[in-house]
Amino acid sequence: LAVRAFNEAKGPALAALASWIEGRAGGTGRLAFQDAVPGIVPAVWVSGAPGLELIGGPFPQLNLIHSRAAFTETRWLERRLDETTVEDVKRGAELYNVRWVVTMTSSACSLFRSMAPFVRFVGRFDVDPYGRASSSAGLDVSTLRLGSYPACAFELDRAPSYFLKGSGTTQAMPNRIRVRGASPGGVVLRYHWLDTLATEPPLGVRRFAVEGDPVGFIAVDNGNVSDFEVYNSYRWAGASRPSDKAERSSAGGIAPRP
């Protein structure tokens, strides 16, 4: 009901922004959406864009180590936004395969507009995500009115790839990454590592340490196998879970053990 209600509350500017975002679905790069609107709004706005991968949203407040890869009201990834340079954006975009950016504050919009030609300004959408008091879905959103947001859309001048090492194509879905046409000899995917990952068919899979990211990425020793899937088996390597101490450290922002 929440998704239906918020989608029905779209005004013309928000509808135009949502349409532009949905047009990026199925591409080869991620969209970094600035979490400046409280709650689940970013995820709701792009709910009609299956296949679109995001950096940011829907809950930047969660104390998870994976949330280091986020674009918030005050930070671009690990960098304070008011100290962010075009080189910082280039490094972050390369690390996480970001191709598009949506800012939600005037200061962020101005910052990214100053980064041409690497950052190309697409358009501005002054959106009011809570423009109607209620919806036919029966959910009253009148108490959530927070005014309008100066959403600005950008495209980054880089060749996107979800492969840090090797090549191929990926399709991400809940708990599963489908890889097709992978180059032989081992690949590294620009997706966060989990201790419970496995592959089908069975292949060597391990954590790949990455400078600038405390979680690490996924390395697959695929040999000559070009088509495989990486999935969450919900089974810890070695048939035992990490200690509670390790889990607490991970939640506190320290990289988990490889």
PDB file of C-alpha atoms in Angstrom:
ATOM      1  CA  LEU A   1       0.000   0.000   0.000  1.00  0.00           C
ATOM      2  CA  ALA A   2       2.839   2.410   0.792  1.00  0.00           C
ATOM      3  CA  VAL A   3       4.392   2.070  -2.668  1.00  0.00           C
ATOM      4  CA  ARG A   4       1.024   2.440  -4.336  1.00  0.00           C
ATOM      5  CA  ALA A   5       0.119   5.481  -2.248  1.00  0.00           C
ATOM      6  CA  PHE A   6       3.373   7.352  -2.847  1.00  0.00           C
ATOM      7  CA  ASN A   7       3.346   6.581  -6.551  1.00  0.00           C
ATOM      8  CA  GLU A   8      -0.186   7.933  -6.839  1.00  0.00           C
ATOM      9  CA  ALA A   9       0.948  11.103  -5.056  1.00  0.00           C
ATOM     10  CA  LYS A  10       3.449  11.996  -7.776  1.00  0.00           C
ATOM     11  CA  GLY A  11       3.135  15.445  -9.215  1.00  0.00           C
ATOM     12  CA  PRO A  12       4.242  16.159 -12.802  1.00  0.00           C
ATOM     13  CA  ALA A  13       7.850  16.966 -11.857  1.00  0.00           C
ATOM     14  CA  LEU A  14       8.236  13.831  -9.773  1.00  0.00           C
ATOM     15  CA  ALA A  15       6.596  11.793 -12.506  1.00  0.00           C
ATOM     16  CA  ALA A  16       9.102  13.210 -15.005  1.00  0.00           C
ATOM     17  CA  LEU A  17      12.021  12.367 -12.712  1.00  0.00           C
ATOM     18  CA  ALA A  18      10.663   8.867 -12.115  1.00  0.00           C
ATOM     19  CA  SER A  19      10.274   8.379 -15.862  1.00  0.00           C
ATOM     20  CA  TRP A  20      13.881   9.443 -16.447  1.00  0.00           C
ATOM     21  CA  ILE A  21      15.085   7.080 -13.711  1.00  0.00           C
ATOM     22  CA  GLU A  22      13.055   4.208 -15.105  1.00  0.00           C
ATOM     23  CA  GLY A  23      14.722   4.814 -18.473  1.00  0.00           C
ATOM     24  CA  ARG A  24      18.071   3.912 -16.897  1.00  0.00           C
ATOM     25  CA  ALA A  25      16.837   0.440 -15.895  1.00  0.00           C
ATOM     26  CA  GLY A  26      18.616  -2.463 -17.499  1.00  0.00           C
ATOM     27  CA  GLY A  27      21.770  -0.442 -18.087  1.00  0.00           C
ATOM     28  CA  THR A  28      25.308  -1.441 -17.245  1.00  0.00           C
ATOM     29  CA  GLY A  29      25.835   0.983 -14.355  1.00  0.00           C
ATOM     30  CA  ARG A  30      24.338   2.024 -11.046  1.00  0.00           C
ATOM     31  CA  LEU A  31      22.427   5.142 -10.106  1.00  0.00           C
ATOM     32  CA  ALA A  32      23.570   7.016  -6.975  1.00  0.00           C
ATOM     33  CA  PHE A  33      20.477   8.547  -5.363  1.00  0.00           C
ATOM     34  CA  GLN A  34      21.095  11.111  -2.639  1.00  0.00           C
ATOM     35  CA  ASP A  35      19.340  10.144   0.583  1.00  0.00           C
ATOM     36  CA  ALA A  36      18.157  13.604   1.568  1.00  0.00           C
ATOM     37  CA  VAL A  37      14.448  12.792   1.858  1.00  0.00           C
ATOM     38  CA  PRO A  38      13.642  10.916   5.087  1.00  0.00           C
ATOM     39  CA  GLY A  39      12.269   7.422   4.971  1.00  0.00           C
ATOM     40  CA  ILE A  40      11.773   5.049   2.086  1.00  0.00           C
ATOM     41  CA  VAL A  41      11.116   7.618  -0.623  1.00  0.00           C
ATOM     42  CA  PRO A  42      14.077   6.896  -2.954  1.00  0.00           C
ATOM     43  CA  ALA A  43      13.190   3.213  -3.121  1.00  0.00           C
ATOM     44  CA  VAL A  44       9.537   4.043  -3.761  1.00  0.00           C
ATOM     45  CA  TRP A  45      10.301   6.482  -6.565  1.00  0.00           C
ATOM     46  CA  VAL A  46      12.212   3.864  -8.523  1.00  0.00           C
ATOM     47  CA  SER A  47       9.906   0.970  -7.694  1.00  0.00           C
ATOM     48  CA  GLY A  48       8.831   0.944 -11.334  1.00  0.00           C
ATOM     49  CA  ALA A  49      12.387   0.406 -12.577  1.00  0.00           C
ATOM     50  CA  PRO A  50      13.179  -3.282 -12.102  1.00  0.00           C
ATOM     51  CA  GLY A  51      16.770  -4.110 -12.884  1.00  0.00           C
ATOM     52  CA  LEU A  52      18.069  -0.699 -11.845  1.00  0.00           C
ATOM     53  CA  GLU A  53      20.817  -0.944  -9.228  1.00  0.00           C
ATOM     54  CA  LEU A  54      21.198   1.833  -6.668  1.00  0.00           C
ATOM     55  CA  ILE A  55      23.834   3.382  -4.474  1.00  0.00           C
ATOM     56  CA  GLY A  56      21.940   4.873  -1.555  1.00  0.00           C
ATOM     57  CA  GLY A  57      18.558   4.181   0.008  1.00  0.00           C
ATOM     58  CA  PRO A  58      16.293   3.380   1.443  1.00  0.00           C
ATOM     59  CA  PHE A  59      17.561   3.684   5.033  1.00  0.00           C
ATOM     60  CA  PRO A  60      20.916   5.501   5.341  1.00  0.00           C
ATOM     61  CA  GLN A  61      20.532   5.590   9.122  1.00  0.00           C
ATOM     62  CA  LEU A  62      21.114   1.855   9.520  1.00  0.00           C
ATOM     63  CA  ASN A  63      24.430   1.063  11.187  1.00  0.00           C
ATOM     64  CA  LEU A  64      25.582  -1.533   8.671  1.00  0.00           C
ATOM     65  CA  ILE A  65      29.048  -1.772   7.228  1.00  0.00           C
ATOM     66  CA  HIS A  66      27.494  -2.082   3.757  1.00  0.00           C
ATOM     67  CA  SER A  67      25.978   1.382   4.235  1.00  0.00           C
ATOM     68  CA  ARG A  68      29.434   2.894   3.758  1.00  0.00           C
ATOM     69  CA  ALA A  69      28.552   2.741   0.059  1.00  0.00           C
ATOM     70  CA  ALA A  70      26.008   5.548   0.267  1.00  0.00           C
ATOM     71  CA  PHE A  71      25.241   9.030  -1.011  1.00  0.00           C
ATOM     72  CA  THR A  72      23.636  11.059   1.763  1.00  0.00           C
ATOM     73  CA  GLU A  73      22.765  14.667   2.506  1.00  0.00           C
ATOM     74  CA  THR A  74      26.258  15.233   3.903  1.00  0.00           C
ATOM     75  CA  ARG A  75      28.500  12.559   2.356  1.00  0.00           C
ATOM     76  CA  TRP A  76      29.595  11.160  -0.985  1.00  0.00           C
ATOM     77  CA  LEU A  77      30.598   7.637   0.074  1.00  0.00           C
ATOM     78  CA  GLU A  78      33.338   8.133   2.699  1.00  0.00           C
ATOM     79  CA  ARG A  79      33.954  11.800   1.844  1.00  0.00           C
ATOM     80  CA  ARG A  80      32.257  14.844   3.364  1.00  0.00           C
ATOM     81  CA  LEU A  81      30.166  16.349   0.600  1.00  0.00           C
ATOM     82  CA  ASP A  82      31.484  19.875   1.185  1.00  0.00           C
ATOM     83  CA  GLU A  83      35.014  18.514   0.688  1.00  0.00           C
ATOM     84  CA  THR A  84      34.243  16.311  -2.310  1.00  0.00           C
ATOM     85  CA  THR A  85      36.162  16.956  -5.536  1.00  0.00           C
ATOM     86  CA  VAL A  86      35.634  15.658  -9.039  1.00  0.00           C
ATOM     87  CA  GLU A  87      38.493  13.220  -8.408  1.00  0.00           C
ATOM     88  CA  ASP A  88      36.575  11.833  -5.416  1.00  0.00           C
ATOM     89  CA  VAL A  89      33.517  11.353  -7.601  1.00  0.00           C
ATOM     90  CA  LYS A  90      35.608   9.661 -10.296  1.00  0.00           C
ATOM     91  CA  ARG A  91      37.144   7.255  -7.785  1.00  0.00           C
ATOM     92  CA  GLY A  92      33.821   6.424  -6.194  1.00  0.00           C
ATOM     93  CA  ALA A  93      32.078   5.988  -9.531  1.00  0.00           C
ATOM     94  CA  GLU A  94      34.828   3.672 -10.743  1.00  0.00           C
ATOM     95  CA  LEU A  95      34.787   1.641  -7.534  1.00  0.00           C
ATOM     96  CA  TYR A  96      31.020   1.122  -7.454  1.00  0.00           C
ATOM     97  CA  ASN A  97      30.268   1.369 -11.174  1.00  0.00           C
ATOM     98  CA  VAL A  98      28.117   4.504 -10.898  1.00  0.00           C
ATOM     99  CA  ARG A  99      26.887   5.895 -14.204  1.00  0.00           C
ATOM    100  CA  TRP A 100      24.082   8.244 -13.092  1.00  0.00           C
ATOM    101  CA  VAL A 101      23.534  10.522 -10.106  1.00  0.00           C
ATOM    102  CA  VAL A 102      20.436  12.167  -8.665  1.00  0.00           C
ATOM    103  CA  THR A 103      21.014  14.917  -6.097  1.00  0.00           C
ATOM    104  CA  MET A 104      18.261  16.134  -3.787  1.00  0.00           C
ATOM    105  CA  THR A 105      19.659  19.377  -2.341  1.00  0.00           C
ATOM    106  CA  SER A 106      20.579  22.690  -3.961  1.00  0.00           C
ATOM    107  CA  SER A 107      24.135  22.513  -2.631  1.00  0.00           C
ATOM    108  CA  ALA A 108      24.708  19.024  -4.021  1.00  0.00           C
ATOM    109  CA  CYS A 109      23.216  20.034  -7.365  1.00  0.00           C
ATOM    110  CA  SER A 110      25.559  23.015  -7.588  1.00  0.00           C
ATOM    111  CA  LEU A 111      28.530  20.869  -6.597  1.00  0.00           C
ATOM    112  CA  PHE A 112      27.928  18.247  -9.277  1.00  0.00           C
ATOM    113  CA  ARG A 113      27.166  20.883 -11.913  1.00  0.00           C
ATOM    114  CA  SER A 114      30.620  22.327 -11.237  1.00  0.00           C
ATOM    115  CA  MET A 115      32.244  19.004 -12.189  1.00  0.00           C
ATOM    116  CA  ALA A 116      31.738  19.188 -15.949  1.00  0.00           C
ATOM    117  CA  PRO A 117      32.707  17.708 -18.321  1.00  0.00           C
ATOM    118  CA  PHE A 118      33.048  14.453 -16.335  1.00  0.00           C
ATOM    119  CA  VAL A 119      29.618  15.082 -14.818  1.00  0.00           C
ATOM    120  CA  ARG A 120      26.998  16.010 -17.427  1.00  0.00           C
ATOM    121  CA  PHE A 121      23.923  17.855 -16.189  1.00  0.00           C
ATOM    122  CA  VAL A 122      20.725  16.254 -17.540  1.00  0.00           C
ATOM    123  CA  GLY A 123      17.990  18.322 -15.908  1.00  0.00           C
ATOM    124  CA  ARG A 124      16.382  19.652 -12.748  1.00  0.00           C
ATOM    125  CA  PHE A 125      13.071  18.494 -11.309  1.00  0.00           C
ATOM    126  CA  ASP A 126      11.601  20.504  -8.407  1.00  0.00           C
ATOM    127  CA  VAL A 127       9.619  17.713  -6.877  1.00  0.00           C
ATOM    128  CA  ASP A 128       7.145  17.563  -3.979  1.00  0.00           C
ATOM    129  CA  PRO A 129       6.997  13.870  -3.076  1.00  0.00           C
ATOM    130  CA  TYR A 130       4.017  14.397  -0.773  1.00  0.00           C
ATOM    131  CA  GLY A 131       1.973  16.697  -2.965  1.00  0.00           C
ATOM    132  CA  ARG A 132      -1.399  15.126  -2.167  1.00  0.00           C
ATOM    133  CA  ALA A 133      -2.943  14.726   1.243  1.00  0.00           C
ATOM    134  CA  SER A 134      -4.116  11.184   0.586  1.00  0.00           C
ATOM    135  CA  SER A 135      -4.486   8.566  -2.103  1.00  0.00           C
ATOM    136  CA  SER A 136      -7.039   6.073  -3.302  1.00  0.00           C
ATOM    137  CA  ALA A 137      -4.859   3.363  -1.748  1.00  0.00           C
ATOM    138  CA  GLY A 138      -6.220   4.534   1.584  1.00  0.00           C
ATOM    139  CA  LEU A 139      -2.917   5.718   3.087  1.00  0.00           C
ATOM    140  CA  ASP A 140      -2.931   9.234   4.514  1.00  0.00           C
ATOM    141  CA  VAL A 141       0.367  10.957   3.687  1.00  0.00           C
ATOM    142  CA  SER A 142      -0.653  14.451   4.756  1.00  0.00           C
ATOM    143  CA  THR A 143       1.520  14.306   7.875  1.00  0.00           C
ATOM    144  CA  LEU A 144       4.560  13.566   5.720  1.00  0.00           C
ATOM    145  CA  ARG A 145       4.575  16.795   3.713  1.00  0.00           C
ATOM    146  CA  LEU A 146       8.117  18.091   3.758  1.00  0.00           C
ATOM    147  CA  GLY A 147       8.098  20.612   0.932  1.00  0.00           C
ATOM    148  CA  SER A 148       9.760  20.390  -2.455  1.00  0.00           C
ATOM    149  CA  TYR A 149      13.217  19.101  -3.297  1.00  0.00           C
ATOM    150  CA  PRO A 150      15.468  20.396  -6.100  1.00  0.00           C
ATOM    151  CA  ALA A 151      16.252  17.051  -7.717  1.00  0.00           C
ATOM    152  CA  CYS A 152      19.017  17.236 -10.309  1.00  0.00           C
ATOM    153  CA  ALA A 153      19.942  14.385 -12.646  1.00  0.00           C
ATOM    154  CA  PHE A 154      23.438  13.766 -14.007  1.00  0.00           C
ATOM    155  CA  GLU A 155      25.263  11.290 -16.232  1.00  0.00           C
ATOM    156  CA  LEU A 156      28.924  10.454 -15.657  1.00  0.00           C
ATOM    157  CA  ASP A 157      31.423  10.229 -18.497  1.00  0.00           C
ATOM    158  CA  ARG A 158      32.838   6.758 -17.888  1.00  0.00           C
ATOM    159  CA  ALA A 159      32.678   3.297 -19.398  1.00  0.00           C
ATOM    160  CA  PRO A 160      30.559   1.237 -16.987  1.00  0.00           C
ATOM    161  CA  SER A 161      31.290  -2.360 -15.975  1.00  0.00           C
ATOM    162  CA  TYR A 162      30.309  -4.548 -13.041  1.00  0.00           C
ATOM    163  CA  PHE A 163      33.639  -6.365 -13.400  1.00  0.00           C
ATOM    164  CA  LEU A 164      36.614  -5.054 -11.449  1.00  0.00           C
ATOM    165  CA  LYS A 165      38.626  -7.851 -13.072  1.00  0.00           C
ATOM    166  CA  GLY A 166      37.598  -9.667 -16.230  1.00  0.00           C
ATOM    167  CA  SER A 167      34.510  -9.075 -18.319  1.00  0.00           C
ATOM    168  CA  GLY A 168      31.019 -10.368 -18.988  1.00  0.00           C
ATOM    169  CA  THR A 169      27.476  -9.391 -18.079  1.00  0.00           C
ATOM    170  CA  THR A 170      25.599  -9.516 -14.784  1.00  0.00           C
ATOM    171  CA  GLN A 171      21.982  -9.533 -13.699  1.00  0.00           C
ATOM    172  CA  ALA A 172      21.383  -8.858 -10.011  1.00  0.00           C
ATOM    173  CA  MET A 173      18.281  -9.935  -8.127  1.00  0.00           C
ATOM    174  CA  PRO A 174      17.500 -10.574  -4.465  1.00  0.00           C
ATOM    175  CA  ASN A 175      20.129 -12.952  -3.071  1.00  0.00           C
ATOM    176  CA  ARG A 176      21.468 -13.863  -6.515  1.00  0.00           C
ATOM    177  CA  ILE A 177      23.768 -12.520  -9.239  1.00  0.00           C
ATOM    178  CA  ARG A 178      23.571 -14.149 -12.666  1.00  0.00           C
ATOM    179  CA  VAL A 179      26.818 -13.939 -14.652  1.00  0.00           C
ATOM    180  CA  ARG A 180      26.972 -14.671 -18.360  1.00  0.00           C
ATOM    181  CA  GLY A 181      29.879 -14.644 -20.805  1.00  0.00           C
ATOM    182  CA  ALA A 182      32.508 -14.304 -18.071  1.00  0.00           C
ATOM    183  CA  SER A 183      36.090 -14.169 -19.258  1.00  0.00           C
ATOM    184  CA  PRO A 184      38.224 -17.166 -18.241  1.00  0.00           C
ATOM    185  CA  GLY A 185      40.840 -17.230 -15.527  1.00  0.00           C
ATOM    186  CA  GLY A 186      38.963 -15.591 -12.642  1.00  0.00           C
ATOM    187  CA  VAL A 187      36.769 -12.515 -12.300  1.00  0.00           C
ATOM    188  CA  VAL A 188      36.053  -9.951  -9.594  1.00  0.00           C
ATOM    189  CA  LEU A 189      32.525  -8.544  -9.401  1.00  0.00           C
ATOM    190  CA  ARG A 190      31.753  -5.052  -8.120  1.00  0.00           C
ATOM    191  CA  TYR A 191      29.303  -6.433  -5.576  1.00  0.00           C
ATOM    192  CA  HIS A 192      29.745  -6.644  -1.820  1.00  0.00           C
ATOM    193  CA  TRP A 193      31.055  -9.839  -0.313  1.00  0.00           C
ATOM    194  CA  LEU A 194      29.051 -11.982   2.123  1.00  0.00           C
ATOM    195  CA  ASP A 195      30.444 -14.922   4.083  1.00  0.00           C
ATOM    196  CA  THR A 196      27.461 -17.025   3.020  1.00  0.00           C
ATOM    197  CA  LEU A 197      27.990 -16.782  -0.748  1.00  0.00           C
ATOM    198  CA  ALA A 198      28.174 -19.860  -2.972  1.00  0.00           C
ATOM    199  CA  THR A 199      28.024 -20.496  -6.716  1.00  0.00           C
ATOM    200  CA  GLU A 200      26.154 -22.702  -9.150  1.00  0.00           C
ATOM    201  CA  PRO A 201      27.910 -24.644 -10.593  1.00  0.00           C
ATOM    202  CA  PRO A 202      30.259 -24.965  -7.593  1.00  0.00           C
ATOM    203  CA  LEU A 203      33.314 -22.741  -8.088  1.00  0.00           C
ATOM    204  CA  GLY A 204      35.864 -21.119  -5.838  1.00  0.00           C
ATOM    205  CA  VAL A 205      34.414 -17.916  -4.414  1.00  0.00           C
ATOM    206  CA  ARG A 206      36.190 -15.625  -1.961  1.00  0.00           C
ATOM    207  CA  ARG A 207      36.440 -12.108  -0.621  1.00  0.00           C
ATOM    208  CA  PHE A 208      38.525  -9.677  -2.667  1.00  0.00           C
ATOM    209  CA  ALA A 209      39.943  -6.816  -0.601  1.00  0.00           C
ATOM    210  CA  VAL A 210      39.371  -3.398  -2.167  1.00  0.00           C
ATOM    211  CA  GLU A 211      40.998  -0.155  -1.117  1.00  0.00           C
ATOM    212  CA  GLY A 212      38.344   2.293  -0.032  1.00  0.00           C
ATOM    213  CA  ASP A 213      35.676  -0.296   0.773  1.00  0.00           C
ATOM    214  CA  PRO A 214      35.676  -2.127   4.136  1.00  0.00           C
ATOM    215  CA  VAL A 215      33.455  -4.979   2.941  1.00  0.00           C
ATOM    216  CA  GLY A 216      35.332  -6.128  -0.144  1.00  0.00           C
ATOM    217  CA  PHE A 217      34.064  -7.500  -3.445  1.00  0.00           C
ATOM    218  CA  ILE A 218      33.354 -10.972  -4.827  1.00  0.00           C
ATOM    219  CA  ALA A 219      36.122 -12.946  -6.536  1.00  0.00           C
ATOM    220  CA  VAL A 220      35.144 -16.080  -8.467  1.00  0.00           C
ATOM    221  CA  ASP A 221      37.717 -18.590  -9.678  1.00  0.00           C
ATOM    222  CA  ASN A 222      35.676 -19.588 -12.689  1.00  0.00           C
ATOM    223  CA  GLY A 223      38.416 -21.238 -14.747  1.00  0.00           C
ATOM    224  CA  ASN A 224      36.872 -21.707 -18.190  1.00  0.00           C
ATOM    225  CA  VAL A 225      33.267 -21.572 -16.964  1.00  0.00           C
ATOM    226  CA  SER A 226      31.579 -18.592 -18.600  1.00  0.00           C
ATOM    227  CA  ASP A 227      28.053 -18.876 -17.177  1.00  0.00           C
ATOM    228  CA  PHE A 228      27.385 -19.187 -13.452  1.00  0.00           C
ATOM    229  CA  GLU A 229      25.378 -17.727 -10.594  1.00  0.00           C
ATOM    230  CA  VAL A 230      26.493 -16.355  -7.241  1.00  0.00           C
ATOM    231  CA  TYR A 231      23.859 -16.765  -4.544  1.00  0.00           C
ATOM    232  CA  ASN A 232      23.316 -16.402  -0.819  1.00  0.00           C
ATOM    233  CA  SER A 233      23.365 -19.943   0.554  1.00  0.00           C
ATOM    234  CA  TYR A 234      22.646 -18.791   4.123  1.00  0.00           C
ATOM    235  CA  ARG A 235      25.351 -21.256   5.136  1.00  0.00           C
ATOM    236  CA  TRP A 236      28.573 -19.965   6.673  1.00  0.00           C
ATOM    237  CA  ALA A 237      31.832 -21.162   5.143  1.00  0.00           C
ATOM    238  CA  GLY A 238      33.283 -23.978   7.207  1.00  0.00           C
ATOM    239  CA  ALA A 239      29.777 -24.878   8.479  1.00  0.00           C
ATOM    240  CA  SER A 240      30.110 -22.461  11.399  1.00  0.00           C
ATOM    241  CA  ARG A 241      29.086 -18.885  11.929  1.00  0.00           C
ATOM    242  CA  PRO A 242      31.581 -16.156  12.753  1.00  0.00           C
ATOM    243  CA  SER A 243      31.815 -15.336  16.432  1.00  0.00           C
ATOM    244  CA  ASP A 244      29.431 -12.863  18.000  1.00  0.00           C
ATOM    245  CA  LYS A 245      32.445 -10.634  18.518  1.00  0.00           C
ATOM    246  CA  ALA A 246      33.152 -10.570  14.779  1.00  0.00           C
ATOM    247  CA  GLU A 247      29.509  -9.798  14.032  1.00  0.00           C
ATOM    248  CA  ARG A 248      29.471  -6.933  16.500  1.00  0.00           C
ATOM    249  CA  SER A 249      32.665  -5.566  14.995  1.00  0.00           C
ATOM    250  CA  SER A 250      31.124  -5.706  11.532  1.00  0.00           C
ATOM    251  CA  ALA A 251      28.034  -3.833  12.661  1.00  0.00           C
ATOM    252  CA  GLY A 252      30.235  -1.258  14.307  1.00  0.00           C
ATOM    253  CA  GLY A 253      31.967  -0.375  11.061  1.00  0.00           C
ATOM    254  CA  ILE A 254      35.043  -2.636  11.174  1.00  0.00           C
ATOM    255  CA  ALA A 255      35.593  -4.888   8.198  1.00  0.00           C
ATOM    256  CA  PRO A 256      34.562  -8.511   8.806  1.00  0.00           C
ATOM    257  CA  ARG A 257      37.164 -11.210   8.662  1.00  0.00           C
ATOM    258  CA  PRO A 258      37.843 -12.455   5.109  1.00  0.00           C
TER     259      PRO A 258
END
